[in-house]
Backbone as JSON, one array per atom type, in Angstrom:
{
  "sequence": "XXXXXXXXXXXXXXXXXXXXXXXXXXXXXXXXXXXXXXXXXXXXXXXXXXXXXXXXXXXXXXXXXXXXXXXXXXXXXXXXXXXXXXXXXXXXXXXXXXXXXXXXXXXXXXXXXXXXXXXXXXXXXXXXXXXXXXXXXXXXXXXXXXXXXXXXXXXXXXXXXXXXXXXXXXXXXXXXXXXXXXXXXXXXXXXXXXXXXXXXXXXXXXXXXX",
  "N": [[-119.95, -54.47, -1.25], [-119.34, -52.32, -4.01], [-121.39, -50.35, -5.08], [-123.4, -50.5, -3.18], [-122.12, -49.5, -0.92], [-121.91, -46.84, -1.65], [-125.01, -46.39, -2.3], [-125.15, -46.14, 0.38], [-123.73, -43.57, 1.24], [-125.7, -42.09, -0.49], [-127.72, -42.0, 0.28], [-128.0, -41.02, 2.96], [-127.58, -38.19, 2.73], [-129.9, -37.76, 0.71], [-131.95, -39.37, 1.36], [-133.96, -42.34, 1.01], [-132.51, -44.83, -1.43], [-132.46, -46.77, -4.33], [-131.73, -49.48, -6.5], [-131.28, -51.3, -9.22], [-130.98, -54.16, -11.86], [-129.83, -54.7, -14.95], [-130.55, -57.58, -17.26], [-129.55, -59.24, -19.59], [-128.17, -59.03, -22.59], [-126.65, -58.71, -25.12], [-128.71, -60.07, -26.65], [-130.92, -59.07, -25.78], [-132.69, -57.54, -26.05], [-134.5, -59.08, -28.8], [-134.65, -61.57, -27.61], [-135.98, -60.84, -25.31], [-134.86, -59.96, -21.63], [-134.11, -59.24, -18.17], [-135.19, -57.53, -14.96], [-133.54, -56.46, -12.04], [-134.17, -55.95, -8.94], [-132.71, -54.52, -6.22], [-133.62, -52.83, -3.17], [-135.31, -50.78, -0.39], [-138.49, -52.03, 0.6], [-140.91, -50.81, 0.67], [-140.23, -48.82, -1.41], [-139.59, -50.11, -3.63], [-142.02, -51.21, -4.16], [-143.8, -48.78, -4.35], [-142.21, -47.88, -6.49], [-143.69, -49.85, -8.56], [-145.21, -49.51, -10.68], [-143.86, -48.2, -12.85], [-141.31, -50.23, -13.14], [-142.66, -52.55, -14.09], [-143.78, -50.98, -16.43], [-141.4, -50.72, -18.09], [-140.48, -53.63, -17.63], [-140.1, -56.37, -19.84], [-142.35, -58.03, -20.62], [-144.63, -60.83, -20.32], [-144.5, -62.88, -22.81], [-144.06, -65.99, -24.71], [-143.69, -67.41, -22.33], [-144.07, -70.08, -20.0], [-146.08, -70.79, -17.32], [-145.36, -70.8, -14.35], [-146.69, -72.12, -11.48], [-147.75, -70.85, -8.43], [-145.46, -68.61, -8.29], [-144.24, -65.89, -8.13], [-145.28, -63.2, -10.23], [-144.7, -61.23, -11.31], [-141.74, -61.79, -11.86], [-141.75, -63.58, -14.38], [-142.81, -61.6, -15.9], [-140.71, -60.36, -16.32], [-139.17, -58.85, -14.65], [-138.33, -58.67, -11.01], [-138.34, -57.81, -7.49], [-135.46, -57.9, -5.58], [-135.87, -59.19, -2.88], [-133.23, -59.66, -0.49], [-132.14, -58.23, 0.87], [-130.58, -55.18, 1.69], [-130.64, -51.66, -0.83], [-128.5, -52.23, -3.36], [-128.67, -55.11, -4.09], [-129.96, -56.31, -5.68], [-127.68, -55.89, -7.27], [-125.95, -57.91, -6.15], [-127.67, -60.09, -6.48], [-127.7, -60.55, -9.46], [-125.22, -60.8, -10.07], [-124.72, -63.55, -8.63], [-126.48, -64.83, -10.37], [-124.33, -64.82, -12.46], [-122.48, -66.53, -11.94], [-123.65, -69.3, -11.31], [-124.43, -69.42, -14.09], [-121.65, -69.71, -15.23], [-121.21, -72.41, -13.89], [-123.27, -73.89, -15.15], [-122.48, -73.62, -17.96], [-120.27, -75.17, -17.64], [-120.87, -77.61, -17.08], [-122.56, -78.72, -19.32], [-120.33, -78.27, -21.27], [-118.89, -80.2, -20.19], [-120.29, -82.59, -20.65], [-120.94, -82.86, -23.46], [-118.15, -83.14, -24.57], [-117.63, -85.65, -23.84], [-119.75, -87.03, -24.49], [-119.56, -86.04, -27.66], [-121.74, -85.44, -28.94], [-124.24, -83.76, -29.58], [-127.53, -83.59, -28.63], [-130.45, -82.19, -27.92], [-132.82, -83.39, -27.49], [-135.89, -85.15, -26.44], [-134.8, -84.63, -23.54], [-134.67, -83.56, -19.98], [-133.4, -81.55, -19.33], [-133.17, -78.26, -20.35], [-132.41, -75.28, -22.49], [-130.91, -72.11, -23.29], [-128.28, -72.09, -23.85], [-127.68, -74.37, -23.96], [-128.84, -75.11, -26.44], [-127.52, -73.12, -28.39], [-125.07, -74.25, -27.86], [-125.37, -76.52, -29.57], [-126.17, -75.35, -32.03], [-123.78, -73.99, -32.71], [-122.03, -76.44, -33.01], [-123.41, -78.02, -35.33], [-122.77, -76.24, -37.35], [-120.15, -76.33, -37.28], [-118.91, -79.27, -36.71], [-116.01, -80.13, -35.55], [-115.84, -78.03, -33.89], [-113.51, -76.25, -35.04], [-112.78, -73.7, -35.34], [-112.6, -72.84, -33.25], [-110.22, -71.88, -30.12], [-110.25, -72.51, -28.15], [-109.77, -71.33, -25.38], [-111.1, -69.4, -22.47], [-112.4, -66.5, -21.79], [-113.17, -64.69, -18.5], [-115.63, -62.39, -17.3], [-115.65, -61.55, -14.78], [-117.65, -61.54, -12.85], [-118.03, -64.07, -12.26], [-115.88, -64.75, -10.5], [-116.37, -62.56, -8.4], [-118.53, -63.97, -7.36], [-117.06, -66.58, -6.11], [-115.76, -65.24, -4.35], [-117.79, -63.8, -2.43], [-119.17, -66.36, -1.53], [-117.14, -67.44, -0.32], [-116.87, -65.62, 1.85], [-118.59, -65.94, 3.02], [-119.3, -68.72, 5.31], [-119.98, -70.39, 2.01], [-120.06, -73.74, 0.67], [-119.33, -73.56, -3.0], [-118.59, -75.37, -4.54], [-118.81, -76.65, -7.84], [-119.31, -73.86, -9.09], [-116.45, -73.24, -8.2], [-115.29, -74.85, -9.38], [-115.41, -73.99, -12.14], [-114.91, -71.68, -12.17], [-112.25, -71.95, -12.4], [-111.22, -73.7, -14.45], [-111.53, -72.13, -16.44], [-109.59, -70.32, -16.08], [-107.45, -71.92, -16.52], [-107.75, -72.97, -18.86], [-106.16, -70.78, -20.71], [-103.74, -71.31, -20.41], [-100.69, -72.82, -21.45], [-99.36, -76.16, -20.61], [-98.96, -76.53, -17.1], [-96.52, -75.76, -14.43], [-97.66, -77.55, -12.51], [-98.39, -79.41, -13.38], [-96.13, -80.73, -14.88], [-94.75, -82.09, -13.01], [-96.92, -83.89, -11.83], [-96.72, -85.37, -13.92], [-94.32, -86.17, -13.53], [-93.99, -87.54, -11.09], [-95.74, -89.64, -11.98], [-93.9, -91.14, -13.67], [-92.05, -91.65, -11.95], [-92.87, -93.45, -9.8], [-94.45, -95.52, -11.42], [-93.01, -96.19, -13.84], [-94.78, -94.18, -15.46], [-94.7, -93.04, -19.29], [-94.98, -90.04, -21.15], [-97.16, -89.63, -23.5], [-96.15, -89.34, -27.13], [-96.48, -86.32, -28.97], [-97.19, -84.53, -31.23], [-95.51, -82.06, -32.7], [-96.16, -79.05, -32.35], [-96.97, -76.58, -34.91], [-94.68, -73.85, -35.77]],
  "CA": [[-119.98, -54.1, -2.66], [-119.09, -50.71, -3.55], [-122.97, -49.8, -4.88], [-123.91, -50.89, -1.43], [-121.22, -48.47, -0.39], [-122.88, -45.7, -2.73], [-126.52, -45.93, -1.72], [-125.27, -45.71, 1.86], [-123.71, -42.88, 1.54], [-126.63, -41.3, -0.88], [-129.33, -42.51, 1.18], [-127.49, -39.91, 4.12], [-128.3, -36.78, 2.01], [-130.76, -37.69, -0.26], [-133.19, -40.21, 1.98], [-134.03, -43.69, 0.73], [-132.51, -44.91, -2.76], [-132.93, -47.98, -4.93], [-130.91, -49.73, -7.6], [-131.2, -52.58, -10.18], [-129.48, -54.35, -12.68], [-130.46, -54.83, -16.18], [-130.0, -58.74, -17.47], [-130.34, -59.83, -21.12], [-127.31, -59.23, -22.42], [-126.49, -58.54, -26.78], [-130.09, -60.7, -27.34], [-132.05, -59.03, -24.75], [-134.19, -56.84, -27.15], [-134.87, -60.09, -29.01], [-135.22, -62.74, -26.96], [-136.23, -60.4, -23.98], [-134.77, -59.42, -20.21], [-134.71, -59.11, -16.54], [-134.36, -56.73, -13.82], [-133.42, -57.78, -11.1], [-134.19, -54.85, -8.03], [-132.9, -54.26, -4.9], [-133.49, -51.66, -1.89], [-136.07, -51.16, 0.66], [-139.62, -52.59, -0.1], [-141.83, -49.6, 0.29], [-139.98, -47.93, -1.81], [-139.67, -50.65, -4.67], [-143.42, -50.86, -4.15], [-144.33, -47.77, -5.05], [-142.18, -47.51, -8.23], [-143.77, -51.2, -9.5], [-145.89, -49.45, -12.0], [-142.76, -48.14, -13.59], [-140.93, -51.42, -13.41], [-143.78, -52.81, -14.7], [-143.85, -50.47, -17.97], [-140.15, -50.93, -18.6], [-140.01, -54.78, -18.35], [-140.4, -57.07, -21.27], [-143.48, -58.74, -20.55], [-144.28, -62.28, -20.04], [-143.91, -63.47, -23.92], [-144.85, -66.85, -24.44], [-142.92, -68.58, -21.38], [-144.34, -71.14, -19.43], [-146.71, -70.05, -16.32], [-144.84, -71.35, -12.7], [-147.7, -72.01, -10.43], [-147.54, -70.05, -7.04], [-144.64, -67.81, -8.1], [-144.64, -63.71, -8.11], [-145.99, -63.27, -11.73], [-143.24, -60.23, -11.62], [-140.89, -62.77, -12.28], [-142.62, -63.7, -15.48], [-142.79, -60.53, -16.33], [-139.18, -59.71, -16.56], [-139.09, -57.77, -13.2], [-138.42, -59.09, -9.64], [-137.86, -57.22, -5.86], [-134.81, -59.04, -4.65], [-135.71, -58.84, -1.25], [-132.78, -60.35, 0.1], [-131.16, -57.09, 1.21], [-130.69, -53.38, 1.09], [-130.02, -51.48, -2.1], [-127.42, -52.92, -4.31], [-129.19, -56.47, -3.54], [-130.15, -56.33, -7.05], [-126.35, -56.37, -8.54], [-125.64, -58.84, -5.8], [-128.08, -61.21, -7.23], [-127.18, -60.76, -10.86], [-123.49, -61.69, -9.87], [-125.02, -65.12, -8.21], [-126.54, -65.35, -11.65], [-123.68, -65.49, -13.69], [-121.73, -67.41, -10.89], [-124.43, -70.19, -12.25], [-124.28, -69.23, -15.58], [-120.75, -70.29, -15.1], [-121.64, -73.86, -13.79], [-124.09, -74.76, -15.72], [-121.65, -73.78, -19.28], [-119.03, -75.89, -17.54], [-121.47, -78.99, -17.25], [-122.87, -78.75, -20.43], [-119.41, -78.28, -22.12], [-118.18, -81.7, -20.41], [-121.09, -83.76, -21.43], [-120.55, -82.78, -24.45], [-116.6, -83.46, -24.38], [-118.16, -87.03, -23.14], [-120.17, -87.63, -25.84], [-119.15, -85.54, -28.51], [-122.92, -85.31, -29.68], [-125.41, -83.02, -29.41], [-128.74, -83.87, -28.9], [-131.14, -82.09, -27.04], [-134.49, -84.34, -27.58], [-136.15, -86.13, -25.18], [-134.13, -84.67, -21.86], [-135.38, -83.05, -18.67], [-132.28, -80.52, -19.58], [-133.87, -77.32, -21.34], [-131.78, -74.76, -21.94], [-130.36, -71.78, -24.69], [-127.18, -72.4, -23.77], [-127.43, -76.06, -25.15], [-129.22, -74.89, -28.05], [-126.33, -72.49, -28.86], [-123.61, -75.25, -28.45], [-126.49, -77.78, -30.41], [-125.85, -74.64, -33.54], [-122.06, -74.13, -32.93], [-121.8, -77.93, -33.18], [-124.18, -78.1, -36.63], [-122.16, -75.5, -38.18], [-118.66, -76.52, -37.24], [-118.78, -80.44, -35.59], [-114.86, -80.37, -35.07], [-115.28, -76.64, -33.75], [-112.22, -75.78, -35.62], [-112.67, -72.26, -34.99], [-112.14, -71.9, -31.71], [-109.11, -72.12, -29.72], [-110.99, -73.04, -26.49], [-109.48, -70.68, -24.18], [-112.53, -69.04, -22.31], [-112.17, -65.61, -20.69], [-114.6, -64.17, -17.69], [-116.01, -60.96, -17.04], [-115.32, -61.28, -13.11], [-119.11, -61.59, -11.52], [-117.49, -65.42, -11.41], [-114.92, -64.47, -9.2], [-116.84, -62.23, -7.15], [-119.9, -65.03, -6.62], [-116.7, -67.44, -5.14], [-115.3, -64.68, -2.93], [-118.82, -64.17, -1.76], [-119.48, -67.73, -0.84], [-115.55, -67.9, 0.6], [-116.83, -64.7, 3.06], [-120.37, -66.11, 3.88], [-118.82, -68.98, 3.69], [-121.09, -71.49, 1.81], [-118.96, -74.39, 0.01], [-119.49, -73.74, -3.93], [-117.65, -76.62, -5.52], [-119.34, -76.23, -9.07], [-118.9, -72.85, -9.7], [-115.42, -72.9, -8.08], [-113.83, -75.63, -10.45], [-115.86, -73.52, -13.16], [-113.7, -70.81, -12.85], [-110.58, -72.29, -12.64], [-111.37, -74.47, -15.67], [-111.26, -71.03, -17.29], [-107.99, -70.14, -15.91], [-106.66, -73.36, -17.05], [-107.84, -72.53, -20.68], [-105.46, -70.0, -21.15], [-102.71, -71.69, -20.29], [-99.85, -74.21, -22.0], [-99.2, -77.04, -19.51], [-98.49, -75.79, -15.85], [-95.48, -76.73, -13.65], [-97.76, -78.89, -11.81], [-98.99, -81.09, -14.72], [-95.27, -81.28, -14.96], [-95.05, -82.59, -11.77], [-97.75, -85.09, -11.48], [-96.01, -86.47, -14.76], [-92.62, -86.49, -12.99], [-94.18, -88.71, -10.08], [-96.42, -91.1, -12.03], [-93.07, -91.39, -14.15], [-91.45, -91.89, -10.76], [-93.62, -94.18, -9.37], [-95.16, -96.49, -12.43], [-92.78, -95.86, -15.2], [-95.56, -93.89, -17.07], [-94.0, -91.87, -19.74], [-95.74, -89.24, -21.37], [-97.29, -89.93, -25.13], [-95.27, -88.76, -27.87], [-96.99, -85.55, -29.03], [-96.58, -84.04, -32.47], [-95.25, -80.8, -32.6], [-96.72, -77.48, -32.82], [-96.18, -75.66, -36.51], [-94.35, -72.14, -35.14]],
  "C": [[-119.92, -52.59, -2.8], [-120.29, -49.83, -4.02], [-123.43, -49.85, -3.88], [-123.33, -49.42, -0.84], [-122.05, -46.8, -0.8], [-123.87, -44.6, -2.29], [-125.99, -45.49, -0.18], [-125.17, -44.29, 2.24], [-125.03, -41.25, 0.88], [-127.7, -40.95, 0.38], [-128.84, -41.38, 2.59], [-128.0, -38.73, 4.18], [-128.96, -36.69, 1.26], [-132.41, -38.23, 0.31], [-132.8, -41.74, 0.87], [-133.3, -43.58, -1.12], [-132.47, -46.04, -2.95], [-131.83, -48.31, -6.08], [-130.82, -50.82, -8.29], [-130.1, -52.86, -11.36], [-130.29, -54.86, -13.74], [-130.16, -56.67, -16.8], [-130.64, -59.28, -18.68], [-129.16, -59.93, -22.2], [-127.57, -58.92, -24.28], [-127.94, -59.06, -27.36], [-130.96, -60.29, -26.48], [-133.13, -58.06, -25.45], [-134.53, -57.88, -27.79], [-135.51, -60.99, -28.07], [-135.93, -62.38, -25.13], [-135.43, -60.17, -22.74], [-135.67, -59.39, -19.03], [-134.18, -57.93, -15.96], [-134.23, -57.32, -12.74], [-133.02, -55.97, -9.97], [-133.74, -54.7, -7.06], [-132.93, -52.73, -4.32], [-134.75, -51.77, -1.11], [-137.35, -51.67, 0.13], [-141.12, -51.51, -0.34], [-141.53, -48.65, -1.22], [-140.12, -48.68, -3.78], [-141.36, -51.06, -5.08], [-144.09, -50.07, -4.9], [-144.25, -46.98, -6.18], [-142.7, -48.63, -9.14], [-144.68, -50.57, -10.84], [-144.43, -48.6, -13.21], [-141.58, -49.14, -13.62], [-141.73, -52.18, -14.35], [-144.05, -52.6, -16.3], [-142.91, -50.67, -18.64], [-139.78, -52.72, -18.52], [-141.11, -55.23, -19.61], [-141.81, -57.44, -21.72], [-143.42, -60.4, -20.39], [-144.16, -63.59, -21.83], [-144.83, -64.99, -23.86], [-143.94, -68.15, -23.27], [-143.9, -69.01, -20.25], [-144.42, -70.89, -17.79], [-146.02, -70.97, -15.19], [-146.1, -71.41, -11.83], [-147.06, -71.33, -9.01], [-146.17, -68.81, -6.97], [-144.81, -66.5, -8.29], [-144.67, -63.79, -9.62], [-144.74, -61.97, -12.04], [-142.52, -60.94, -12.55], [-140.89, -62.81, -13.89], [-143.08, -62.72, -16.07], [-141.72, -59.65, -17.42], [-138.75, -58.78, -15.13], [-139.14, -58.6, -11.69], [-137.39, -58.03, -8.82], [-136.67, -58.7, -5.62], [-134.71, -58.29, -2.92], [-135.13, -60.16, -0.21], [-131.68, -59.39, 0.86], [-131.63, -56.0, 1.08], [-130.46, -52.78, -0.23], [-128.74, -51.78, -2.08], [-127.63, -54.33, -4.04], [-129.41, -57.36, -4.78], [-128.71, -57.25, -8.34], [-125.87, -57.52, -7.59], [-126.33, -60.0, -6.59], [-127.83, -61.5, -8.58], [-125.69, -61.36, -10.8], [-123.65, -63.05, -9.52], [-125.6, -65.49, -9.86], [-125.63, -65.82, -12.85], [-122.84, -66.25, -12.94], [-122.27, -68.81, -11.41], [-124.47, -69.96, -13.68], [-123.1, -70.52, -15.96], [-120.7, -71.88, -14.99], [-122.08, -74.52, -14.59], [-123.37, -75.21, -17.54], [-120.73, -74.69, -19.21], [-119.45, -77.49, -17.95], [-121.58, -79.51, -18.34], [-121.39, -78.83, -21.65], [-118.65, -80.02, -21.71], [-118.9, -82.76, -20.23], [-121.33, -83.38, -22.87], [-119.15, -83.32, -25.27], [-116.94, -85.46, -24.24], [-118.49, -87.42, -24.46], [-119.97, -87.32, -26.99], [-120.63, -86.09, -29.54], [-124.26, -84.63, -29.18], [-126.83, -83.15, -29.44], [-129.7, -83.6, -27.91], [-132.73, -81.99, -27.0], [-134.83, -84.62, -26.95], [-135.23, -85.81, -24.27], [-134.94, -83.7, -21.44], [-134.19, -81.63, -18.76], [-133.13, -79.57, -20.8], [-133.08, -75.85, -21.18], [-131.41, -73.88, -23.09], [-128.96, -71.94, -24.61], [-127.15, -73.7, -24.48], [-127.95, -75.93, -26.31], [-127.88, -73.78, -28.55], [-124.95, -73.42, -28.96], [-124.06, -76.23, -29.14], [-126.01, -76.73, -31.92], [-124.88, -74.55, -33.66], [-121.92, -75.77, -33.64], [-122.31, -78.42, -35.04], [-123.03, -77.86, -37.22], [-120.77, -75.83, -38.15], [-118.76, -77.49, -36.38], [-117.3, -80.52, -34.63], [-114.71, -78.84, -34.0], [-113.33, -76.02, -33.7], [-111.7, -74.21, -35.72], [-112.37, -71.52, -33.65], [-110.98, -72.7, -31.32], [-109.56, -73.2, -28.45], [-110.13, -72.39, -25.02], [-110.87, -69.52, -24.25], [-112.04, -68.36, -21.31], [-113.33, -65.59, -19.58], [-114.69, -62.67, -17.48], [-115.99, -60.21, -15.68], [-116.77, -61.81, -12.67], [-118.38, -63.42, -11.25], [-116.34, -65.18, -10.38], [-115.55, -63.51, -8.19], [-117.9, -63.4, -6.7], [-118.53, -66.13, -5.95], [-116.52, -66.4, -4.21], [-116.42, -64.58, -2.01], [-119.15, -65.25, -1.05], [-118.34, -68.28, -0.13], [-116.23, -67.13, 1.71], [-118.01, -65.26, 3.99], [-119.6, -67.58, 4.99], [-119.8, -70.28, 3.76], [-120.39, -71.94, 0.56], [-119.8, -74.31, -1.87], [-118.82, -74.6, -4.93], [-117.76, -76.46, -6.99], [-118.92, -74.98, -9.94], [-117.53, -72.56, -8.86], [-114.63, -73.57, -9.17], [-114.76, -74.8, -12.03], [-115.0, -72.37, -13.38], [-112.07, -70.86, -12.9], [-110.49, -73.12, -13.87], [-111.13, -73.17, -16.69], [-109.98, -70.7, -17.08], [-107.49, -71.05, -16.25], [-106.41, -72.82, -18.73], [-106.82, -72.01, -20.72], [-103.76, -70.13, -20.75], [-102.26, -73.16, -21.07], [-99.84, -75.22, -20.58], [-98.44, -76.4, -18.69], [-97.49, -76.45, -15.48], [-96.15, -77.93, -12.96], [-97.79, -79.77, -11.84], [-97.65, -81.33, -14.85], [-94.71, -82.29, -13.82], [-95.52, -83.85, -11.26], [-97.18, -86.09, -12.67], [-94.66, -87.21, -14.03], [-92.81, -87.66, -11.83], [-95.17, -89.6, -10.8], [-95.05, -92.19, -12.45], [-92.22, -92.75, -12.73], [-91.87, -93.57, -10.25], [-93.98, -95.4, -10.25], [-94.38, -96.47, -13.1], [-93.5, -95.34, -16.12], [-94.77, -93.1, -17.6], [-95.18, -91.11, -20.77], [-95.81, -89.38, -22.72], [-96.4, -88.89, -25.8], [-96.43, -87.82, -28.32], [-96.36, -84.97, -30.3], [-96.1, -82.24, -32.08], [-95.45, -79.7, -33.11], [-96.31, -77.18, -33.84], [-95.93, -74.23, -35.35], [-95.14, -71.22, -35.73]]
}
């Protein structure tokens, strides 16, 4: 990563350095934030009372037994690395982000009803497509092509280099690349051989206004 790259070469002429990543996103003064830290552990140590002052606090969310109360704070050491460990883990975050919008968008597509009562699924993401849905059932406002911001494409290349098979968040970002496209040569393709094969022919389809 090229922060990785960074600190290395800081950390040469400067001594030890550190680096986090901020996570909350247009509602994170509202609804609160994370940091999310990496670099060595002495060093993130000894700035925790200024982590500490700068996260959110713990609000009224729902105590985890046995976990680092940090956490719950708004503040966690990712000690899973050297500095830039931090923006690595925020990139695995929206790598899941990714997944979990994909799921949620095709049980929805499934049922074409929103209802998130009685499930073991808790989530603002489903409450945000539970208010889209209110306000516009047909969502007639959107096109449904769905850009990304990249951290999904770096969390597959990551898990291509390590490599550790991400199935989920791989067909999550190609489902986005799909969006933004009319029908591909291939879909032409797989028509041309069911055609081939079965006689299927392809429904009659009204035609676009120009």
């Amino acid at each position: 990563m090229v922060f990785s790259r960074i600190c290395k070469r800081c950390a040469a002429s400067c001594g030890l350095i550190m680096g986090g990543y901020l996570r909350g996103g247009v509602w994170g003064l509202e609804r609160g934030y994370c940091m999310m830290i990496g670099g060595p552990k002495a060093v993130v140590d000894r700035l925790d009372p200024i982590f500490e002052a700068l996260a959110p606090g713990p609000g009224n969310v729902l105590r985890t037994p046995g976990r680092d109360p940090r956490a719950e704070l708004g503040y966690l050491h990712c000690d899973c690395g050297p500095s830039g460990a931090g923006h690595f883990v925020k990139m695995i975050h929206n790598g899941i982000e990714y997944g979990l919008m994909q799921a949620f968008a095709e049980g929805f597509d499934i049922s074409k009803n929103a209802n998130s009562e009685s499930s073991v699924i808790s989530s603002w993401l489903l409450d945000l497509a539970a208010s889209a849905l209110a306000s516009d059932p047909k969502l007639a406002g959107f096109e449904g092509v769905v850009e990304d911001s990249g951290e999904g494409r770096r969390t597959v290349m990551a898990a291509i280099e390590e490599p550790v098979p991400a199935d989920v968040l791989s067909a999550a970002l190609y489902t986005r690349f799909r969006s933004r496209r009319d029908h591909t040569f291939a879909e032409k393709i797989l028509s041309a051989m069911r055609k081939g094969f079965g006689a299927h022919v392809e429904p009659n389809r009204k035609a676009k206004p120009s």
